[in-house]
PDB file of C-alpha atoms in Angstrom:
ATOM      1  CA  MET A   1     122.122  -8.415 -35.385  1.00  0.00           C
ATOM      2  CA  PRO A   2     125.918  -7.886 -35.372  1.00  0.00           C
ATOM      3  CA  GLY A   3     126.946  -4.469 -36.540  1.00  0.00           C
ATOM      4  CA  GLY A   4     128.678  -5.454 -39.760  1.00  0.00           C
ATOM      5  CA  GLY A   5     131.380  -7.953 -40.887  1.00  0.00           C
ATOM      6  CA  ALA A   6     134.120  -6.699 -38.584  1.00  0.00           C
ATOM      7  CA  LEU A   7     132.055  -7.325 -35.390  1.00  0.00           C
ATOM      8  CA  THR A   8     130.915 -10.761 -36.637  1.00  0.00           C
ATOM      9  CA  ALA A   9     134.496 -11.663 -37.363  1.00  0.00           C
ATOM     10  CA  LYS A  10     135.439 -10.532 -33.789  1.00  0.00           C
ATOM     11  CA  LEU A  11     132.800 -12.769 -32.362  1.00  0.00           C
ATOM     12  CA  HIS A  12     134.037 -15.657 -34.458  1.00  0.00           C
ATOM     13  CA  GLY A  13     137.580 -15.189 -33.340  1.00  0.00           C
ATOM     14  CA  ALA A  14     136.808 -14.790 -29.652  1.00  0.00           C
ATOM     15  CA  VAL A  15     134.538 -17.889 -29.478  1.00  0.00           C
ATOM     16  CA  VAL A  16     136.893 -20.120 -31.530  1.00  0.00           C
ATOM     17  CA  ARG A  17     139.930 -19.098 -29.473  1.00  0.00           C
ATOM     18  CA  TRP A  18     138.015 -19.654 -26.228  1.00  0.00           C
ATOM     19  CA  PHE A  19     136.902 -23.079 -27.489  1.00  0.00           C
ATOM     20  CA  ALA A  20     140.386 -24.108 -28.432  1.00  0.00           C
ATOM     21  CA  ALA A  21     141.569 -23.304 -24.829  1.00  0.00           C
ATOM     22  CA  GLU A  22     138.599 -24.338 -22.763  1.00  0.00           C
ATOM     23  CA  ALA A  23     136.701 -27.075 -24.567  1.00  0.00           C
ATOM     24  CA  ARG A  24     135.890 -30.282 -22.556  1.00  0.00           C
ATOM     25  CA  ASP A  25     137.904 -33.333 -23.582  1.00  0.00           C
ATOM     26  CA  LEU A  26     135.058 -35.475 -24.838  1.00  0.00           C
ATOM     27  CA  PRO A  27     135.750 -38.756 -26.792  1.00  0.00           C
ATOM     28  CA  TRP A  28     133.406 -37.922 -29.728  1.00  0.00           C
ATOM     29  CA  ARG A  29     135.516 -34.761 -30.272  1.00  0.00           C
ATOM     30  CA  HIS A  30     138.791 -36.719 -30.809  1.00  0.00           C
ATOM     31  CA  PRO A  31     140.062 -36.790 -34.425  1.00  0.00           C
ATOM     32  CA  GLU A  32     139.945 -40.602 -34.338  1.00  0.00           C
ATOM     33  CA  CYS A  33     136.291 -40.735 -33.525  1.00  0.00           C
ATOM     34  CA  SER A  34     134.372 -42.224 -36.486  1.00  0.00           C
ATOM     35  CA  PRO A  35     131.347 -40.484 -38.033  1.00  0.00           C
ATOM     36  CA  TRP A  36     129.334 -43.336 -36.475  1.00  0.00           C
ATOM     37  CA  GLY A  37     130.635 -42.376 -33.083  1.00  0.00           C
ATOM     38  CA  VAL A  38     129.607 -38.792 -33.743  1.00  0.00           C
ATOM     39  CA  LEU A  39     126.061 -39.874 -34.732  1.00  0.00           C
ATOM     40  CA  VAL A  40     125.729 -42.038 -31.560  1.00  0.00           C
ATOM     41  CA  SER A  41     126.823 -39.203 -29.372  1.00  0.00           C
ATOM     42  CA  GLU A  42     124.433 -36.654 -30.933  1.00  0.00           C
ATOM     43  CA  VAL A  43     121.486 -38.949 -30.568  1.00  0.00           C
ATOM     44  CA  MET A  44     122.379 -39.845 -26.972  1.00  0.00           C
ATOM     45  CA  LEU A  45     122.941 -36.157 -26.062  1.00  0.00           C
ATOM     46  CA  GLN A  46     119.455 -35.075 -27.091  1.00  0.00           C
ATOM     47  CA  GLN A  47     117.895 -33.893 -23.672  1.00  0.00           C
ATOM     48  CA  THR A  48     120.527 -35.835 -21.738  1.00  0.00           C
ATOM     49  CA  PRO A  49     123.596 -34.360 -19.856  1.00  0.00           C
ATOM     50  CA  VAL A  50     127.077 -35.241 -20.962  1.00  0.00           C
ATOM     51  CA  VAL A  51     127.889 -36.823 -17.611  1.00  0.00           C
ATOM     52  CA  ARG A  52     125.108 -39.450 -18.183  1.00  0.00           C
ATOM     53  CA  VAL A  53     126.061 -40.088 -21.779  1.00  0.00           C
ATOM     54  CA  LEU A  54     129.713 -40.621 -21.347  1.00  0.00           C
ATOM     55  CA  PRO A  55     129.756 -44.270 -19.868  1.00  0.00           C
ATOM     56  CA  VAL A  56     126.857 -45.331 -22.073  1.00  0.00           C
ATOM     57  CA  TRP A  57     128.529 -44.005 -25.183  1.00  0.00           C
ATOM     58  CA  SER A  58     131.801 -45.657 -24.287  1.00  0.00           C
ATOM     59  CA  ALA A  59     130.158 -48.976 -23.668  1.00  0.00           C
ATOM     60  CA  TRP A  60     128.120 -48.750 -26.902  1.00  0.00           C
ATOM     61  CA  MET A  61     131.146 -47.942 -29.092  1.00  0.00           C
ATOM     62  CA  GLU A  62     133.175 -50.774 -27.507  1.00  0.00           C
ATOM     63  CA  ARG A  63     130.395 -53.270 -28.340  1.00  0.00           C
ATOM     64  CA  TRP A  64     129.220 -51.792 -31.576  1.00  0.00           C
ATOM     65  CA  PRO A  65     132.131 -49.794 -33.111  1.00  0.00           C
ATOM     66  CA  LYS A  66     130.597 -49.860 -36.549  1.00  0.00           C
ATOM     67  CA  PRO A  67     126.938 -49.596 -37.713  1.00  0.00           C
ATOM     68  CA  GLY A  68     126.907 -53.161 -39.035  1.00  0.00           C
ATOM     69  CA  ASP A  69     127.797 -54.445 -35.596  1.00  0.00           C
ATOM     70  CA  LEU A  70     124.703 -52.966 -34.170  1.00  0.00           C
ATOM     71  CA  ALA A  71     122.502 -53.900 -37.183  1.00  0.00           C
ATOM     72  CA  ALA A  72     123.494 -57.515 -36.694  1.00  0.00           C
ATOM     73  CA  GLU A  73     121.850 -57.630 -33.296  1.00  0.00           C
ATOM     74  CA  PRO A  74     118.185 -57.423 -32.434  1.00  0.00           C
ATOM     75  CA  SER A  75     116.739 -53.980 -31.713  1.00  0.00           C
ATOM     76  CA  GLY A  76     116.029 -55.066 -28.157  1.00  0.00           C
ATOM     77  CA  GLU A  77     119.689 -55.300 -27.431  1.00  0.00           C
ATOM     78  CA  ALA A  78     120.052 -51.595 -28.371  1.00  0.00           C
ATOM     79  CA  VAL A  79     117.229 -50.819 -26.002  1.00  0.00           C
ATOM     80  CA  ARG A  80     118.836 -52.820 -23.213  1.00  0.00           C
ATOM     81  CA  ALA A  81     122.204 -51.095 -23.682  1.00  0.00           C
ATOM     82  CA  TRP A  82     120.447 -47.768 -23.641  1.00  0.00           C
ATOM     83  CA  GLY A  83     120.039 -48.251 -19.967  1.00  0.00           C
ATOM     84  CA  ARG A  84     118.650 -45.158 -18.024  1.00  0.00           C
ATOM     85  CA  LEU A  85     119.385 -42.506 -20.563  1.00  0.00           C
ATOM     86  CA  GLY A  86     115.703 -41.917 -21.101  1.00  0.00           C
ATOM     87  CA  TYR A  87     113.596 -41.504 -24.257  1.00  0.00           C
ATOM     88  CA  PRO A  88     114.578 -45.112 -25.284  1.00  0.00           C
ATOM     89  CA  ARG A  89     112.968 -44.716 -28.698  1.00  0.00           C
ATOM     90  CA  ARG A  90     116.181 -43.056 -29.588  1.00  0.00           C
ATOM     91  CA  ALA A  91     117.846 -46.540 -29.334  1.00  0.00           C
ATOM     92  CA  LEU A  92     115.388 -47.935 -31.842  1.00  0.00           C
ATOM     93  CA  ARG A  93     116.088 -45.085 -34.155  1.00  0.00           C
ATOM     94  CA  LEU A  94     119.813 -45.658 -33.931  1.00  0.00           C
ATOM     95  CA  HIS A  95     119.308 -49.414 -34.704  1.00  0.00           C
ATOM     96  CA  ALA A  96     117.125 -48.508 -37.695  1.00  0.00           C
ATOM     97  CA  ALA A  97     119.737 -46.003 -39.007  1.00  0.00           C
ATOM     98  CA  ALA A  98     122.562 -48.520 -38.406  1.00  0.00           C
ATOM     99  CA  THR A  99     120.626 -51.118 -40.435  1.00  0.00           C
ATOM    100  CA  VAL A 100     120.148 -48.845 -43.366  1.00  0.00           C
ATOM    101  CA  ILE A 101     123.799 -47.605 -43.220  1.00  0.00           C
ATOM    102  CA  ALA A 102     124.976 -51.188 -43.169  1.00  0.00           C
ATOM    103  CA  THR A 103     122.665 -52.363 -46.041  1.00  0.00           C
ATOM    104  CA  ALA A 104     122.329 -49.425 -48.296  1.00  0.00           C
ATOM    105  CA  HIS A 105     125.583 -47.444 -47.661  1.00  0.00           C
ATOM    106  CA  ASP A 106     128.205 -50.272 -47.362  1.00  0.00           C
ATOM    107  CA  GLY A 107     128.588 -49.419 -43.670  1.00  0.00           C
ATOM    108  CA  GLU A 108     129.537 -45.798 -44.156  1.00  0.00           C
ATOM    109  CA  LEU A 109     127.414 -42.803 -43.049  1.00  0.00           C
ATOM    110  CA  PRO A 110     126.421 -40.425 -45.794  1.00  0.00           C
ATOM    111  CA  ASP A 111     128.564 -37.339 -45.581  1.00  0.00           C
ATOM    112  CA  SER A 112     125.947 -34.652 -46.502  1.00  0.00           C
ATOM    113  CA  GLU A 113     123.057 -33.233 -44.676  1.00  0.00           C
ATOM    114  CA  ASP A 114     120.533 -34.430 -47.257  1.00  0.00           C
ATOM    115  CA  GLY A 115     122.082 -37.977 -47.125  1.00  0.00           C
ATOM    116  CA  LEU A 116     121.916 -37.979 -43.360  1.00  0.00           C
ATOM    117  CA  LEU A 117     118.405 -36.740 -43.274  1.00  0.00           C
ATOM    118  CA  ALA A 118     117.354 -39.741 -45.405  1.00  0.00           C
ATOM    119  CA  LEU A 119     118.314 -42.081 -42.556  1.00  0.00           C
ATOM    120  CA  PRO A 120     115.545 -43.311 -40.213  1.00  0.00           C
ATOM    121  CA  GLY A 121     115.060 -41.147 -37.215  1.00  0.00           C
ATOM    122  CA  VAL A 122     117.615 -38.478 -38.180  1.00  0.00           C
ATOM    123  CA  GLY A 123     116.168 -34.949 -38.034  1.00  0.00           C
ATOM    124  CA  GLY A 124     117.408 -31.597 -39.087  1.00  0.00           C
ATOM    125  CA  TYR A 125     119.548 -30.773 -35.977  1.00  0.00           C
ATOM    126  CA  THR A 126     121.227 -34.251 -35.985  1.00  0.00           C
ATOM    127  CA  ALA A 127     121.969 -34.118 -39.690  1.00  0.00           C
ATOM    128  CA  ALA A 128     123.548 -30.716 -39.490  1.00  0.00           C
ATOM    129  CA  ALA A 129     125.479 -31.665 -36.350  1.00  0.00           C
ATOM    130  CA  VAL A 130     126.953 -34.855 -37.895  1.00  0.00           C
ATOM    131  CA  ALA A 131     127.696 -33.035 -41.166  1.00  0.00           C
ATOM    132  CA  ALA A 132     129.614 -30.499 -39.237  1.00  0.00           C
ATOM    133  CA  PHE A 133     131.316 -32.421 -36.557  1.00  0.00           C
ATOM    134  CA  ALA A 134     131.973 -35.712 -38.309  1.00  0.00           C
ATOM    135  CA  PHE A 135     132.655 -34.476 -41.923  1.00  0.00           C
ATOM    136  CA  GLY A 136     133.684 -30.817 -41.438  1.00  0.00           C
ATOM    137  CA  ARG A 137     130.875 -29.465 -43.540  1.00  0.00           C
ATOM    138  CA  ARG A 138     129.556 -25.974 -43.181  1.00  0.00           C
ATOM    139  CA  ALA A 139     126.067 -26.449 -41.624  1.00  0.00           C
ATOM    140  CA  SER A 140     123.904 -24.402 -39.358  1.00  0.00           C
ATOM    141  CA  VAL A 141     123.700 -26.292 -36.083  1.00  0.00           C
ATOM    142  CA  VAL A 142     121.003 -24.998 -33.631  1.00  0.00           C
ATOM    143  CA  ASP A 143     120.548 -26.718 -30.345  1.00  0.00           C
ATOM    144  CA  THR A 144     119.176 -25.357 -27.009  1.00  0.00           C
ATOM    145  CA  ASN A 145     122.648 -24.033 -25.915  1.00  0.00           C
ATOM    146  CA  ILE A 146     123.237 -22.312 -29.235  1.00  0.00           C
ATOM    147  CA  ARG A 147     119.814 -20.754 -29.182  1.00  0.00           C
ATOM    148  CA  ARG A 148     120.393 -19.346 -25.774  1.00  0.00           C
ATOM    149  CA  VAL A 149     123.698 -17.782 -26.698  1.00  0.00           C
ATOM    150  CA  HIS A 150     122.274 -16.248 -29.752  1.00  0.00           C
ATOM    151  CA  ALA A 151     119.241 -14.890 -27.884  1.00  0.00           C
ATOM    152  CA  ARG A 152     121.530 -13.133 -25.284  1.00  0.00           C
ATOM    153  CA  LEU A 153     124.502 -12.117 -27.505  1.00  0.00           C
ATOM    154  CA  ILE A 154     122.553 -10.751 -30.415  1.00  0.00           C
ATOM    155  CA  ARG A 155     118.908 -10.223 -29.545  1.00  0.00           C
ATOM    156  CA  GLY A 156     119.362  -9.089 -25.968  1.00  0.00           C
ATOM    157  CA  GLU A 157     116.913 -11.592 -24.550  1.00  0.00           C
ATOM    158  CA  ALA A 158     117.396 -13.717 -21.464  1.00  0.00           C
ATOM    159  CA  LEU A 159     116.092 -16.916 -23.142  1.00  0.00           C
ATOM    160  CA  PRO A 160     115.121 -17.998 -26.593  1.00  0.00           C
ATOM    161  CA  ALA A 161     111.574 -18.639 -27.524  1.00  0.00           C
ATOM    162  CA  PRO A 162     109.960 -21.818 -26.080  1.00  0.00           C
ATOM    163  CA  ALA A 163     110.047 -23.443 -29.532  1.00  0.00           C
ATOM    164  CA  LEU A 164     112.622 -22.870 -32.415  1.00  0.00           C
ATOM    165  CA  THR A 165     111.466 -20.136 -34.810  1.00  0.00           C
ATOM    166  CA  ALA A 166     112.288 -19.385 -38.392  1.00  0.00           C
ATOM    167  CA  ALA A 167     113.864 -16.056 -37.245  1.00  0.00           C
ATOM    168  CA  GLU A 168     116.404 -18.059 -35.044  1.00  0.00           C
ATOM    169  CA  ARG A 169     117.162 -20.255 -37.961  1.00  0.00           C
ATOM    170  CA  ARG A 170     117.895 -17.286 -40.135  1.00  0.00           C
ATOM    171  CA  LEU A 171     119.984 -15.638 -37.345  1.00  0.00           C
ATOM    172  CA  ALA A 172     122.080 -18.788 -36.998  1.00  0.00           C
ATOM    173  CA  GLU A 173     122.694 -18.961 -40.733  1.00  0.00           C
ATOM    174  CA  THR A 174     123.609 -15.316 -40.816  1.00  0.00           C
ATOM    175  CA  LEU A 175     126.193 -15.711 -38.032  1.00  0.00           C
ATOM    176  CA  LEU A 176     127.762 -18.877 -39.554  1.00  0.00           C
ATOM    177  CA  PRO A 177     131.320 -18.265 -40.848  1.00  0.00           C
ATOM    178  CA  ASP A 178     131.728 -18.690 -44.560  1.00  0.00           C
ATOM    179  CA  ASP A 179     134.557 -21.289 -44.580  1.00  0.00           C
ATOM    180  CA  ASP A 180     134.000 -24.822 -43.551  1.00  0.00           C
ATOM    181  CA  GLU A 181     136.739 -25.080 -40.876  1.00  0.00           C
ATOM    182  CA  THR A 182     135.784 -21.900 -39.004  1.00  0.00           C
ATOM    183  CA  SER A 183     132.081 -22.720 -39.279  1.00  0.00           C
ATOM    184  CA  VAL A 184     132.644 -26.074 -37.592  1.00  0.00           C
ATOM    185  CA  ARG A 185     134.637 -24.539 -34.713  1.00  0.00           C
ATOM    186  CA  TRP A 186     132.079 -21.722 -34.266  1.00  0.00           C
ATOM    187  CA  ASN A 187     129.241 -24.166 -34.011  1.00  0.00           C
ATOM    188  CA  ALA A 188     131.229 -26.286 -31.463  1.00  0.00           C
ATOM    189  CA  GLY A 189     132.388 -23.155 -29.618  1.00  0.00           C
ATOM    190  CA  VAL A 190     128.937 -21.571 -29.212  1.00  0.00           C
ATOM    191  CA  MET A 191     127.445 -24.889 -28.144  1.00  0.00           C
ATOM    192  CA  GLU A 192     130.121 -25.325 -25.439  1.00  0.00           C
ATOM    193  CA  LEU A 193     129.755 -21.664 -24.399  1.00  0.00           C
ATOM    194  CA  GLY A 194     126.042 -22.230 -23.755  1.00  0.00           C
ATOM    195  CA  ALA A 195     126.692 -25.491 -21.950  1.00  0.00           C
ATOM    196  CA  MET A 196     129.448 -24.239 -19.656  1.00  0.00           C
ATOM    197  CA  VAL A 197     129.248 -20.389 -19.395  1.00  0.00           C
ATOM    198  CA  CYS A 198     126.066 -18.934 -20.825  1.00  0.00           C
ATOM    199  CA  THR A 199     123.866 -21.375 -18.859  1.00  0.00           C
ATOM    200  CA  ALA A 200     120.152 -20.916 -18.431  1.00  0.00           C
ATOM    201  CA  ARG A 201     120.029 -20.290 -14.709  1.00  0.00           C
ATOM    202  CA  ALA A 202     123.494 -18.891 -13.669  1.00  0.00           C
ATOM    203  CA  PRO A 203     125.340 -17.521 -16.577  1.00  0.00           C
ATOM    204  CA  LYS A 204     129.128 -16.846 -15.759  1.00  0.00           C
ATOM    205  CA  CYS A 205     129.347 -13.578 -17.582  1.00  0.00           C
ATOM    206  CA  LEU A 206     132.667 -12.585 -15.855  1.00  0.00           C
ATOM    207  CA  ILE A 207     134.461 -15.209 -17.743  1.00  0.00           C
ATOM    208  CA  CYS A 208     132.544 -15.110 -21.115  1.00  0.00           C
ATOM    209  CA  PRO A 209     134.865 -14.339 -24.068  1.00  0.00           C
ATOM    210  CA  VAL A 210     132.136 -12.236 -25.719  1.00  0.00           C
ATOM    211  CA  ALA A 211     130.644 -10.357 -22.769  1.00  0.00           C
ATOM    212  CA  ASP A 212     131.792  -7.002 -24.058  1.00  0.00           C
ATOM    213  CA  ALA A 213     129.690  -7.499 -27.151  1.00  0.00           C
ATOM    214  CA  CYS A 214     126.613  -9.039 -25.368  1.00  0.00           C
ATOM    215  CA  ALA A 215     123.298  -7.249 -26.135  1.00  0.00           C
ATOM    216  CA  TRP A 216     121.714  -8.806 -23.028  1.00  0.00           C
ATOM    217  CA  ARG A 217     124.402  -7.420 -20.706  1.00  0.00           C
ATOM    218  CA  ALA A 218     124.224  -3.974 -22.475  1.00  0.00           C
ATOM    219  CA  ALA A 219     120.361  -3.979 -21.822  1.00  0.00           C
ATOM    220  CA  GLY A 220     120.958  -4.469 -18.138  1.00  0.00           C
ATOM    221  CA  GLU A 221     120.254  -8.328 -18.152  1.00  0.00           C
ATOM    222  CA  PRO A 222     116.382  -8.134 -18.443  1.00  0.00           C
ATOM    223  CA  PRO A 223     114.552 -11.118 -16.985  1.00  0.00           C
ATOM    224  CA  PRO A 224     113.014 -13.685 -19.450  1.00  0.00           C
ATOM    225  CA  SER A 225     109.548 -12.976 -20.805  1.00  0.00           C
ATOM    226  CA  TYR A 226     108.261 -16.407 -19.561  1.00  0.00           C
ATOM    227  CA  VAL A 227     109.017 -18.881 -16.828  1.00  0.00           C
ATOM    228  CA  PRO A 228     110.353 -22.209 -18.368  1.00  0.00           C
ATOM    229  CA  LYS A 229     108.363 -25.221 -17.078  1.00  0.00           C
ATOM    230  CA  GLY A 230     110.284 -28.218 -15.897  1.00  0.00           C
ATOM    231  CA  GLN A 231     108.871 -31.634 -16.882  1.00  0.00           C
ATOM    232  CA  ALA A 232     107.153 -33.489 -14.043  1.00  0.00           C
ATOM    233  CA  TRP A 233     108.378 -36.925 -13.244  1.00  0.00           C
ATOM    234  CA  HIS A 234     107.077 -38.530 -10.080  1.00  0.00           C
ATOM    235  CA  GLY A 235     103.819 -40.377 -10.626  1.00  0.00           C
ATOM    236  CA  THR A 236     103.828 -39.674 -14.443  1.00  0.00           C
ATOM    237  CA  ASP A 237     103.442 -42.182 -17.264  1.00  0.00           C
ATOM    238  CA  ARG A 238     107.012 -41.500 -18.152  1.00  0.00           C
ATOM    239  CA  GLN A 239     108.117 -42.663 -14.791  1.00  0.00           C
ATOM    240  CA  VAL A 240     106.111 -45.854 -14.910  1.00  0.00           C
ATOM    241  CA  ARG A 241     107.215 -46.591 -18.582  1.00  0.00           C
ATOM    242  CA  GLY A 242     110.757 -46.170 -17.427  1.00  0.00           C
ATOM    243  CA  ALA A 243     110.275 -48.565 -14.528  1.00  0.00           C
ATOM    244  CA  VAL A 244     108.599 -51.209 -16.790  1.00  0.00           C
ATOM    245  CA  MET A 245     111.432 -50.822 -19.276  1.00  0.00           C
ATOM    246  CA  ALA A 246     113.958 -51.360 -16.424  1.00  0.00           C
ATOM    247  CA  VAL A 247     112.209 -54.634 -15.512  1.00  0.00           C
ATOM    248  CA  LEU A 248     112.381 -55.839 -19.087  1.00  0.00           C
ATOM    249  CA  ARG A 249     116.027 -54.873 -19.486  1.00  0.00           C
ATOM    250  CA  GLY A 250     116.968 -56.744 -16.383  1.00  0.00           C
ATOM    251  CA  ALA A 251     115.020 -59.808 -17.228  1.00  0.00           C
ATOM    252  CA  SER A 252     116.508 -62.916 -19.019  1.00  0.00           C
ATOM    253  CA  HIS A 253     113.064 -64.308 -19.875  1.00  0.00           C
ATOM    254  CA  PRO A 254     109.644 -62.835 -20.765  1.00  0.00           C
ATOM    255  CA  VAL A 255     107.896 -61.133 -17.865  1.00  0.00           C
ATOM    256  CA  PRO A 256     104.204 -62.173 -17.251  1.00  0.00           C
ATOM    257  CA  ARG A 257     101.834 -59.220 -16.830  1.00  0.00           C
ATOM    258  CA  VAL A 258     100.804 -60.624 -13.441  1.00  0.00           C
ATOM    259  CA  VAL A 259     104.363 -60.138 -12.245  1.00  0.00           C
ATOM    260  CA  LEU A 260     104.310 -56.458 -13.407  1.00  0.00           C
ATOM    261  CA  GLU A 261     100.896 -55.854 -11.849  1.00  0.00           C
ATOM    262  CA  GLY A 262     101.784 -56.723  -8.284  1.00  0.00           C
ATOM    263  CA  PRO A 263     104.139 -58.521  -5.862  1.00  0.00           C
ATOM    264  CA  ALA A 264     103.796 -62.012  -7.270  1.00  0.00           C
ATOM    265  CA  MET A 265     106.592 -63.426  -5.147  1.00  0.00           C
ATOM    266  CA  ALA A 266     108.355 -62.718  -1.921  1.00  0.00           C
ATOM    267  CA  VAL A 267     110.426 -59.438  -1.824  1.00  0.00           C
ATOM    268  CA  ALA A 268     113.784 -61.217  -1.163  1.00  0.00           C
ATOM    269  CA  GLU A 269     113.162 -63.598  -4.056  1.00  0.00           C
ATOM    270  CA  ARG A 270     111.916 -60.851  -6.299  1.00  0.00           C
ATOM    271  CA  GLU A 271     114.970 -58.658  -5.636  1.00  0.00           C
ATOM    272  CA  SER A 272     117.330 -61.592  -6.119  1.00  0.00           C
ATOM    273  CA  THR A 273     115.948 -62.268  -9.643  1.00  0.00           C
ATOM    274  CA  ASN A 274     115.092 -58.768 -10.936  1.00  0.00           C
ATOM    275  CA  PRO A 275     115.389 -55.911  -8.371  1.00  0.00           C
ATOM    276  CA  GLU A 276     113.736 -53.518 -10.788  1.00  0.00           C
ATOM    277  CA  LEU A 277     110.448 -55.257  -9.966  1.00  0.00           C
ATOM    278  CA  ALA A 278     110.606 -53.995  -6.393  1.00  0.00           C
ATOM    279  CA  ARG A 279     111.045 -50.484  -7.709  1.00  0.00           C
ATOM    280  CA  LEU A 280     108.037 -50.755 -10.097  1.00  0.00           C
ATOM    281  CA  HIS A 281     105.864 -52.134  -7.309  1.00  0.00           C
ATOM    282  CA  THR A 282     107.040 -49.313  -4.898  1.00  0.00           C
ATOM    283  CA  LEU A 283     105.533 -46.879  -7.449  1.00  0.00           C
ATOM    284  CA  ALA A 284     102.172 -48.659  -7.091  1.00  0.00           C
ATOM    285  CA  PRO A 285     100.739 -47.325 -10.337  1.00  0.00           C
ATOM    286  CA  ALA A 286      96.947 -47.658 -10.758  1.00  0.00           C
ATOM    287  CA  PRO A 287      95.997 -50.676 -12.828  1.00  0.00           C
ATOM    288  CA  GLU A 288      94.706 -48.409 -15.632  1.00  0.00           C
ATOM    289  CA  GLN A 289      97.999 -46.323 -15.685  1.00  0.00           C
ATOM    290  CA  LEU A 290     100.083 -49.449 -15.819  1.00  0.00           C
ATOM    291  CA  GLU A 291      97.929 -50.844 -18.698  1.00  0.00           C
ATOM    292  CA  ARG A 292      98.170 -47.524 -20.593  1.00  0.00           C
ATOM    293  CA  CYS A 293     101.963 -47.521 -20.157  1.00  0.00           C
ATOM    294  CA  ILE A 294     102.393 -51.169 -21.299  1.00  0.00           C
ATOM    295  CA  ALA A 295     100.162 -50.383 -24.268  1.00  0.00           C
ATOM    296  CA  GLY A 296     102.406 -47.427 -25.195  1.00  0.00           C
ATOM    297  CA  LEU A 297     105.517 -49.379 -25.025  1.00  0.00           C
ATOM    298  CA  LEU A 298     104.057 -52.098 -27.229  1.00  0.00           C
ATOM    299  CA  ALA A 299     102.777 -49.379 -29.720  1.00  0.00           C
ATOM    300  CA  ASP A 300     106.303 -47.735 -29.781  1.00  0.00           C
ATOM    301  CA  GLY A 301     108.018 -51.010 -30.562  1.00  0.00           C
ATOM    302  CA  LEU A 302     109.946 -50.849 -27.191  1.00  0.00           C
ATOM    303  CA  ALA A 303     108.383 -54.145 -25.994  1.00  0.00           C
ATOM    304  CA  VAL A 304     106.666 -57.157 -27.561  1.00  0.00           C
ATOM    305  CA  GLU A 305     104.217 -59.448 -26.019  1.00  0.00           C
ATOM    306  CA  LEU A 306     104.754 -63.180 -26.282  1.00  0.00           C
ATOM    307  CA  PRO A 307     102.617 -66.007 -24.788  1.00  0.00           C
ATOM    308  CA  ALA A 308     105.003 -66.158 -21.833  1.00  0.00           C
ATOM    309  CA  GLY A 309     104.866 -62.435 -21.220  1.00  0.00           C
ATOM    310  CA  LEU A 310     106.559 -59.062 -22.098  1.00  0.00           C
ATOM    311  CA  SER A 311     110.148 -58.741 -23.308  1.00  0.00           C
ATOM    312  CA  LEU A 312     112.319 -56.327 -25.268  1.00  0.00           C
ATOM    313  CA  PRO A 313     111.990 -56.610 -29.047  1.00  0.00           C
ATOM    314  CA  HIS A 314     113.739 -59.425 -30.795  1.00  0.00           C
TER     315      HIS A 314
END
């Protein structure tokens, strides 16, 4: 833990000044960005890099600048616009939240953590982040980047625990500045520091604004106590689900199961009508895997089955 109020204040000052000078120019950080825009960004950024989110967020906000605009369209359009961001259930959650905001809150996001938590699909992290970054509230925001900075800076550990712990939550609350404005900038600054400097694999300690106070550096930069496991992709259900979803997003009509199950038309014709079919067939999933993935998409509400075939939800 920091050695008293003076050291904590020094950390606050160093990180806030660094953020003011070095922060990336991201559209959801602009003063004119609406709370809705901040919510959309936070949901999209979960487990997804900024570079992939930027074009999708921009297109989303141009099409649906207010929650009511999204709520007025079928949930399948949110899934279609989600594109290849991954974890498309997030699109359904945003559509559900937009519907509640439009119908129960006159189109305006609740401005408190409790109010945000009551929205469909909004968890503790997202509620705290939107309260802080959209409404300037003092809220303890704890994402992967913040956890890593806290682990190194305060606890002297190379990486945080594999899952968020109660001790980490308490530490984040203890480090949070007392006043609203500084707390918001501290949250944003620590998050940016973890994303750009205090990275998981190659931390740039020589340009870190708080390197002189870092417990991990003082301890000789000990290695992590565990090896993070990356998520497999090739050949997994996630890959096949994603390929099926890509077919449905690109289709203007329901897609019969027989078309998903195998090359039901010439390659040239198939690629001219929906090139994603060729990609799905190239994966050549076993029939039981494809059936399992389709069943999962139907159960998750990401697809519906009509007499003519599968499509995005209406």
